[in-house]
Short mmCIF file of C-alpha atoms and ligand atoms in Angstrom, two decimals:
data_model
loop_
_atom_site.label_atom_id
_atom_site.label_comp_id
_atom_site.label_asym_id
_atom_site.label_seq_id
_atom_site.Cartn_x
_atom_site.Cartn_y
_atom_site.Cartn_z
CA MET A 1 92.83 110.27 128.19
CA GLU A 2 96.48 109.39 128.90
CA GLU A 3 99.13 110.30 126.33
CA ASN A 4 99.35 108.00 123.27
CA ARG A 5 96.03 106.39 124.19
CA TYR A 6 93.28 106.33 121.56
CA ARG A 7 89.86 104.80 121.02
CA VAL A 8 90.86 103.69 117.55
CA ILE A 9 94.22 103.23 115.87
CA ILE A 10 94.26 102.66 112.12
CA ILE A 11 97.29 101.00 110.56
CA GLY A 12 97.74 102.01 106.91
CA SER A 13 97.03 105.04 104.73
CA GLY A 14 95.64 103.60 101.47
CA PRO A 15 91.96 103.91 100.50
CA ALA A 16 90.88 101.45 103.23
CA GLY A 17 92.80 103.18 106.05
CA LEU A 18 91.85 106.69 105.00
CA THR A 19 88.17 105.81 104.56
CA ALA A 20 88.20 104.23 108.03
CA ALA A 21 89.81 107.47 109.26
CA ILE A 22 87.14 109.65 107.62
CA TYR A 23 84.35 107.61 109.22
CA THR A 24 85.87 107.21 112.69
CA SER A 25 86.94 110.85 112.94
CA ARG A 26 83.54 112.01 111.74
CA ALA A 27 82.05 109.85 114.51
CA ASN A 28 84.20 111.82 116.98
CA LEU A 29 86.40 108.84 117.82
CA ASN A 30 89.56 110.94 117.38
CA PRO A 31 91.54 108.18 115.62
CA LEU A 32 95.29 107.89 115.18
CA LEU A 33 96.38 106.74 111.73
CA ILE A 34 99.82 105.18 111.32
CA GLU A 35 100.87 105.98 107.76
CA GLY A 36 103.37 103.17 107.08
CA ASN A 37 106.37 103.20 104.78
CA GLN A 38 104.40 104.19 101.69
CA PRO A 39 102.01 106.97 102.73
CA GLY A 40 98.92 106.85 100.52
CA GLY A 41 99.57 103.22 99.63
CA GLN A 42 99.75 101.60 96.22
CA LEU A 43 97.70 104.29 94.46
CA THR A 44 100.52 106.76 94.95
CA ILE A 45 102.57 104.75 92.44
CA THR A 46 99.89 104.58 89.77
CA THR A 47 98.94 107.24 87.27
CA GLY A 48 95.37 107.66 86.12
CA VAL A 49 92.53 106.05 88.06
CA ASP A 50 89.59 105.78 85.74
CA ASN A 51 87.22 103.61 87.71
CA TYR A 52 86.89 105.35 91.07
CA PRO A 53 83.29 106.58 91.16
CA GLY A 54 82.76 110.31 91.29
CA PHE A 55 85.53 111.32 88.90
CA SER A 56 83.96 111.24 85.46
CA GLU A 57 87.21 112.26 83.75
CA GLY A 58 89.41 110.06 85.97
CA ILE A 59 91.86 111.26 88.62
CA GLN A 60 95.58 110.76 89.24
CA GLY A 61 96.26 108.19 92.00
CA PRO A 62 98.43 110.49 94.16
CA GLN A 63 95.81 113.25 93.90
CA LEU A 64 93.01 110.91 94.94
CA MET A 65 94.99 109.88 98.00
CA ALA A 66 95.89 113.48 98.86
CA GLU A 67 92.17 114.36 98.73
CA MET A 68 91.24 111.44 100.98
CA LYS A 69 93.91 112.50 103.47
CA LYS A 70 92.65 116.10 103.45
CA GLN A 71 89.13 114.82 104.05
CA ALA A 72 90.26 112.66 106.99
CA ARG A 73 92.22 115.59 108.43
CA ARG A 74 89.16 117.85 108.15
CA PHE A 75 87.35 115.69 110.72
CA GLY A 76 90.33 115.59 113.06
CA THR A 77 92.25 112.38 112.24
CA ASN A 78 95.69 112.36 113.88
CA PHE A 79 98.45 111.22 111.52
CA LEU A 80 101.64 109.52 112.65
CA SER A 81 104.42 108.96 110.15
CA GLY A 82 106.24 105.70 110.70
CA GLU A 83 105.62 101.99 110.56
CA ALA A 84 103.88 99.73 113.03
CA GLU A 85 106.84 97.64 114.24
CA GLU A 86 105.21 95.36 116.79
CA VAL A 87 101.72 94.70 118.12
CA ASP A 88 100.38 93.25 121.32
CA PHE A 89 96.75 92.17 121.01
CA SER A 90 96.79 89.91 124.08
CA ASN A 91 95.12 92.51 126.36
CA ARG A 92 92.97 95.58 125.97
CA PRO A 93 93.92 98.32 125.45
CA PHE A 94 95.93 96.91 122.55
CA THR A 95 99.49 98.14 122.06
CA ILE A 96 101.28 99.11 118.86
CA LYS A 97 104.92 100.10 118.75
CA VAL A 98 105.90 102.82 116.25
CA ASN A 99 109.35 104.45 116.14
CA ASP A 100 110.13 102.66 119.44
CA LYS A 101 107.16 104.30 121.21
CA ASN A 102 104.06 102.48 122.42
CA TYR A 103 100.60 103.59 121.36
CA LYS A 104 97.49 102.14 122.98
CA ALA A 105 93.95 101.77 121.67
CA ASP A 106 90.64 100.11 122.57
CA SER A 107 90.15 99.06 118.99
CA ILE A 108 92.39 98.63 115.97
CA ILE A 109 91.70 98.77 112.25
CA ILE A 110 94.36 97.08 110.15
CA ALA A 111 94.56 98.38 106.59
CA SER A 112 98.23 97.68 105.91
CA GLY A 113 97.61 96.58 102.31
CA ALA A 114 99.85 94.45 100.15
CA SER A 115 103.26 94.83 98.46
CA ALA A 116 104.70 93.77 95.14
CA ARG A 117 105.71 90.13 94.81
CA PHE A 118 109.23 89.21 93.68
CA LEU A 119 110.36 86.20 91.64
CA GLY A 120 112.73 85.04 94.37
CA LEU A 121 115.95 85.32 92.34
CA GLU A 122 119.24 86.47 93.87
CA SER A 123 119.89 88.58 90.74
CA GLU A 124 116.60 90.47 91.10
CA LYS A 125 117.45 91.49 94.67
CA ARG A 126 120.92 92.63 93.60
CA LEU A 127 119.57 94.70 90.70
CA ILE A 128 116.48 96.25 92.27
CA GLY A 129 116.84 99.97 91.59
CA PHE A 130 119.50 99.20 88.96
CA GLY A 131 117.16 98.21 86.15
CA VAL A 132 114.77 95.96 88.09
CA SER A 133 111.60 97.76 89.15
CA THR A 134 108.14 96.96 90.48
CA CYS A 135 106.69 100.27 89.39
CA ALA A 136 106.54 101.31 85.75
CA THR A 137 104.88 104.59 86.56
CA CYS A 138 107.77 105.48 88.89
CA ASP A 139 110.65 104.37 86.69
CA GLY A 140 109.31 104.18 83.12
CA TYR A 141 110.65 107.60 82.25
CA PHE A 142 114.24 106.30 82.45
CA TYR A 143 113.67 103.92 79.54
CA LYS A 144 113.21 106.37 76.69
CA ASP A 145 113.88 104.53 73.40
CA LYS A 146 115.08 101.43 75.26
CA GLU A 147 113.83 97.85 75.22
CA VAL A 148 112.23 96.58 78.41
CA ALA A 149 110.52 93.47 79.73
CA VAL A 150 107.48 93.19 81.96
CA VAL A 151 107.06 89.91 83.82
CA GLY A 152 103.47 88.75 84.48
CA GLY A 153 100.22 88.16 82.65
CA GLY A 154 97.60 89.98 84.72
CA ASP A 155 96.02 93.42 84.44
CA SER A 156 99.01 95.00 86.17
CA ALA A 157 101.47 93.54 83.67
CA VAL A 158 99.40 94.78 80.74
CA GLU A 159 98.74 98.17 82.30
CA GLU A 160 102.43 98.67 83.06
CA SER A 161 103.37 97.54 79.54
CA LEU A 162 100.96 99.99 77.94
CA PHE A 163 102.34 102.75 80.11
CA LEU A 164 105.92 101.82 79.20
CA THR A 165 105.18 102.06 75.47
CA LYS A 166 105.05 105.84 75.98
CA PHE A 167 108.80 105.76 76.57
CA ALA A 168 110.35 102.47 75.48
CA SER A 169 110.94 101.51 71.86
CA LYS A 170 109.76 97.96 72.56
CA VAL A 171 108.06 96.22 75.48
CA TYR A 172 108.15 92.44 75.90
CA ILE A 173 105.65 90.80 78.22
CA ILE A 174 107.16 87.62 79.64
CA HIS A 175 104.38 85.28 80.74
CA ARG A 176 104.64 81.77 82.13
CA ARG A 177 101.55 80.47 80.33
CA ASN A 178 100.13 80.74 76.81
CA GLN A 179 97.16 82.87 77.85
CA LEU A 180 97.00 86.16 79.70
CA ARG A 181 95.15 86.43 82.99
CA ALA A 182 94.33 90.10 82.28
CA THR A 183 90.75 91.12 81.50
CA LYS A 184 89.64 90.93 77.87
CA ILE A 185 89.63 94.69 77.37
CA MET A 186 93.22 94.94 78.63
CA GLN A 187 94.31 91.96 76.52
CA ASP A 188 92.88 93.63 73.41
CA LYS A 189 94.81 96.80 74.16
CA ALA A 190 98.04 94.80 74.51
CA PHE A 191 97.47 92.79 71.31
CA LYS A 192 96.69 95.98 69.36
CA ASN A 193 99.79 97.84 70.50
CA GLU A 194 102.57 97.43 67.97
CA LYS A 195 105.28 98.12 70.51
CA ILE A 196 104.21 95.16 72.68
CA GLU A 197 105.32 91.59 72.00
CA ILE A 198 104.47 88.67 74.25
CA LEU A 199 106.94 85.92 75.07
CA TRP A 200 104.64 83.03 75.96
CA ASP A 201 105.33 80.01 78.17
CA SER A 202 108.46 81.64 79.50
CA ILE A 203 109.94 82.14 82.95
CA VAL A 204 112.86 84.31 83.96
CA THR A 205 115.56 82.18 85.57
CA GLU A 206 118.11 84.97 85.97
CA ILE A 207 118.34 88.69 85.48
CA LEU A 208 121.65 89.61 83.87
CA GLY A 209 123.79 92.64 84.63
CA GLU A 210 125.72 94.30 87.43
CA LYS A 211 125.05 97.40 89.48
CA GLU A 212 127.65 99.22 87.39
CA THR A 213 126.06 98.29 84.06
CA GLY A 214 122.45 98.05 85.16
CA VAL A 215 120.26 95.29 83.75
CA THR A 216 121.56 93.96 80.45
CA GLY A 217 119.08 91.16 79.82
CA VAL A 218 117.47 88.02 81.21
CA LYS A 219 117.89 84.29 80.98
CA LEU A 220 114.61 82.71 79.95
CA LYS A 221 113.35 79.17 80.10
CA ASN A 222 110.59 77.96 77.85
CA VAL A 223 108.45 75.84 80.19
CA LYS A 224 107.08 73.72 77.34
CA THR A 225 110.30 72.89 75.49
CA GLY A 226 112.80 73.40 78.33
CA GLU A 227 114.87 75.58 76.00
CA ILE A 228 117.04 78.19 77.72
CA SER A 229 117.75 81.45 75.95
CA GLU A 230 119.16 84.88 76.69
CA LYS A 231 117.48 88.09 75.66
CA ARG A 232 118.81 91.64 75.90
CA PHE A 233 116.75 94.22 77.80
CA ASP A 234 117.62 97.52 79.43
CA GLY A 235 115.09 97.12 82.22
CA VAL A 236 112.87 94.49 83.84
CA PHE A 237 109.56 95.36 85.46
CA LEU A 238 107.96 92.83 87.79
CA ALA A 239 104.15 92.72 87.77
CA ILE A 240 103.44 89.29 89.24
CA GLY A 241 100.97 90.22 91.93
CA HIS A 242 101.20 91.14 95.57
CA ILE A 243 101.69 89.72 99.04
CA PRO A 244 99.81 91.01 102.07
CA ASN A 245 101.69 93.15 104.60
CA THR A 246 101.03 90.94 107.60
CA GLU A 247 104.51 90.08 108.87
CA ILE A 248 103.91 91.70 112.28
CA PHE A 249 100.55 89.95 112.71
CA LYS A 250 101.91 86.41 112.38
CA ASN A 251 100.98 84.41 115.51
CA LYS A 252 98.92 87.39 116.73
CA LEU A 253 95.92 87.03 114.40
CA GLU A 254 94.55 84.20 112.27
CA LEU A 255 95.92 84.44 108.73
CA ASP A 256 95.03 82.30 105.72
CA GLU A 257 97.50 80.08 103.86
CA LYS A 258 98.66 83.03 101.75
CA GLY A 259 99.11 85.33 104.75
CA TYR A 260 95.94 87.41 104.31
CA ILE A 261 94.10 88.33 107.52
CA LYS A 262 91.03 86.17 108.13
CA THR A 263 87.84 88.01 109.00
CA SER A 264 84.39 86.90 110.02
CA HIS A 265 81.30 88.90 111.02
CA ARG A 266 82.18 91.50 108.38
CA THR A 267 85.60 92.98 109.24
CA GLN A 268 86.18 91.37 112.67
CA THR A 269 89.49 89.48 112.89
CA SER A 270 90.18 86.54 115.19
CA ILE A 271 90.56 89.05 118.05
CA LYS A 272 87.55 90.98 119.27
CA GLY A 273 88.11 94.70 118.77
CA VAL A 274 90.69 94.22 116.01
CA PHE A 275 89.28 94.81 112.54
CA ALA A 276 90.85 94.51 109.09
CA ALA A 277 89.98 96.03 105.72
CA GLY A 278 91.29 96.49 102.19
CA ASP A 279 93.99 94.52 100.38
CA VAL A 280 95.36 92.98 103.59
CA VAL A 281 92.16 90.88 103.64
CA ASP A 282 91.14 90.82 100.00
CA LYS A 283 93.03 88.72 97.49
CA VAL A 284 90.22 88.69 94.96
CA TYR A 285 88.93 92.17 94.11
CA ARG A 286 91.78 94.49 95.19
CA GLN A 287 90.24 97.66 93.84
CA ALA A 288 90.52 101.14 95.34
CA VAL A 289 86.75 101.33 95.65
CA THR A 290 86.39 97.91 97.33
CA ALA A 291 89.20 98.83 99.75
CA ALA A 292 87.45 102.10 100.55
CA GLY A 293 84.18 100.17 101.00
CA THR A 294 85.61 97.71 103.49
CA GLY A 295 87.45 100.58 105.21
CA CYS A 296 84.06 102.17 105.79
CA ILE A 297 82.61 98.89 107.11
CA SER A 298 85.56 98.44 109.48
CA ALA A 299 85.00 101.93 110.90
CA LEU A 300 81.31 101.22 111.50
CA ASP A 301 82.20 97.85 113.05
CA ALA A 302 84.77 99.50 115.35
CA GLU A 303 82.27 102.18 116.35
CA ARG A 304 79.64 99.55 117.19
CA PHE A 305 82.19 97.51 119.11
CA LEU A 306 83.22 100.52 121.24
CA GLU A 307 79.56 101.31 121.90
CA SER A 308 78.75 97.74 122.86
CA GLU A 309 81.72 97.64 125.22
CA LYS A 310 80.70 101.06 126.59
CA ILE A 311 84.12 102.51 125.85
P1 NAP B 401 97.27 88.94 89.21
O1 NAP B 401 95.97 89.14 88.54
O2 NAP B 401 97.39 88.02 90.37
O3 NAP B 401 98.32 88.46 88.10
C1 NAP B 401 99.61 88.09 88.42
C2 NAP B 401 100.28 87.55 87.17
O4 NAP B 401 101.64 87.24 87.48
C3 NAP B 401 99.62 86.30 86.65
O5 NAP B 401 99.54 86.36 85.25
C4 NAP B 401 100.55 85.20 87.13
O6 NAP B 401 100.63 84.12 86.23
C5 NAP B 401 101.89 85.88 87.17
N1 NAP B 401 102.77 85.34 88.20
C6 NAP B 401 102.53 85.19 89.52
N2 NAP B 401 103.59 84.69 90.16
C7 NAP B 401 104.53 84.49 89.22
C8 NAP B 401 105.85 83.99 89.25
N3 NAP B 401 106.43 83.59 90.39
N4 NAP B 401 106.53 83.91 88.07
C9 NAP B 401 105.97 84.33 86.91
N5 NAP B 401 104.72 84.83 86.82
C10 NAP B 401 104.02 84.91 87.96
O7 NAP B 401 97.89 90.32 89.72
P2 NAP B 401 97.76 91.79 89.10
O8 NAP B 401 97.96 91.80 87.66
O9 NAP B 401 98.66 92.60 89.97
O10 NAP B 401 96.26 92.20 89.39
C11 NAP B 401 95.72 92.13 90.71
C12 NAP B 401 94.27 92.63 90.74
O11 NAP B 401 94.23 94.03 90.47
C13 NAP B 401 93.39 91.95 89.72
O12 NAP B 401 92.13 91.78 90.29
C14 NAP B 401 93.34 92.95 88.60
O13 NAP B 401 92.17 92.83 87.81
C15 NAP B 401 93.40 94.27 89.36
N6 NAP B 401 93.99 95.32 88.51
C16 NAP B 401 93.14 96.04 87.73
C17 NAP B 401 93.62 97.02 86.89
C18 NAP B 401 92.68 97.81 86.05
O14 NAP B 401 91.48 97.61 86.15
N7 NAP B 401 93.14 98.71 85.21
C19 NAP B 401 95.00 97.26 86.81
C20 NAP B 401 95.86 96.50 87.61
C21 NAP B 401 95.34 95.53 88.45
P3 NAP B 401 99.36 83.13 86.00
O15 NAP B 401 98.43 83.88 85.12
O16 NAP B 401 99.98 81.96 85.34
O17 NAP B 401 98.83 82.85 87.35
#
């Protein structure tokens, strides 16, 4: 086969991409996996994973991903570090540009995942890395004996808050409604933790501070009373969900109204031979095990497609 030409190219190295790599390499399809800007995906910025089957005592996220990568490598997956910059799905073989070089494949599996959502404030952009963070497990350590805020009301917000209580003296959850979205078991943990206080019906309208000082607090608006207040914090963690990493697929594949890739016939996208799996498709379940599951399905779908096309 000509240089940079593959039967399958996988975009993304989270549980979906690596599972697709394990299956396609084990089927002797000699896949190329493009790792993206966060090799290992979102699990590399979490700590303990307690609900991935097979690890009765739990496993650290980065370790789980390192094991998956080792397993994919064992069967001969080729890894390419870099990001998919551009795709051309108009003809087969399909083309993907990475680091200014073109790579061609008869089938593609997209497992590019999702990234943290931001509030959309100018101040949050200015202060990201200076007291604004989207990853408590990465940055929590810096807030020993400090007071921090976590924005959001889902499982992530609660999980990050619980983690932060190991370091911070006080953790405020700022939530826009008067009821958490998090699962009952997580809610109970938050309510029981004396270091956690919830600021209900509140939205952050501005994050205060400068790069020199770091975050000094936030401006809050109570959505029920309209009251504006200021509260001092040393750090602000955003945990308000995710957006799919589909920028380069706009106008190339059918996406839904939120930007997730649409699939039909299992993992088939709107283009025959292009498959999608994991969080880039799934806005409902978003679990490591469901991503791995759809990654497996996408590999089997790609294998069947190549067979049916006699490639
Ligand atoms: P999520 O469930 O979508 O929750 C996002 C939260 O952020 C919601 O409470 C939402 O408020 C709030 N929010 C969204 N946009 C906002 C904005 N612009 N301003 C203020 N607040 C905003 O996301 P997630 O917590 O990241 O969880 C995603 C999935 O992963 C879920 O299925 C969850 O169960 C799973 N997960 C599981 C675990 C675990 O099992 N340990 C841990 C983490 C995540 P509203 O409630 O008002 O919509």
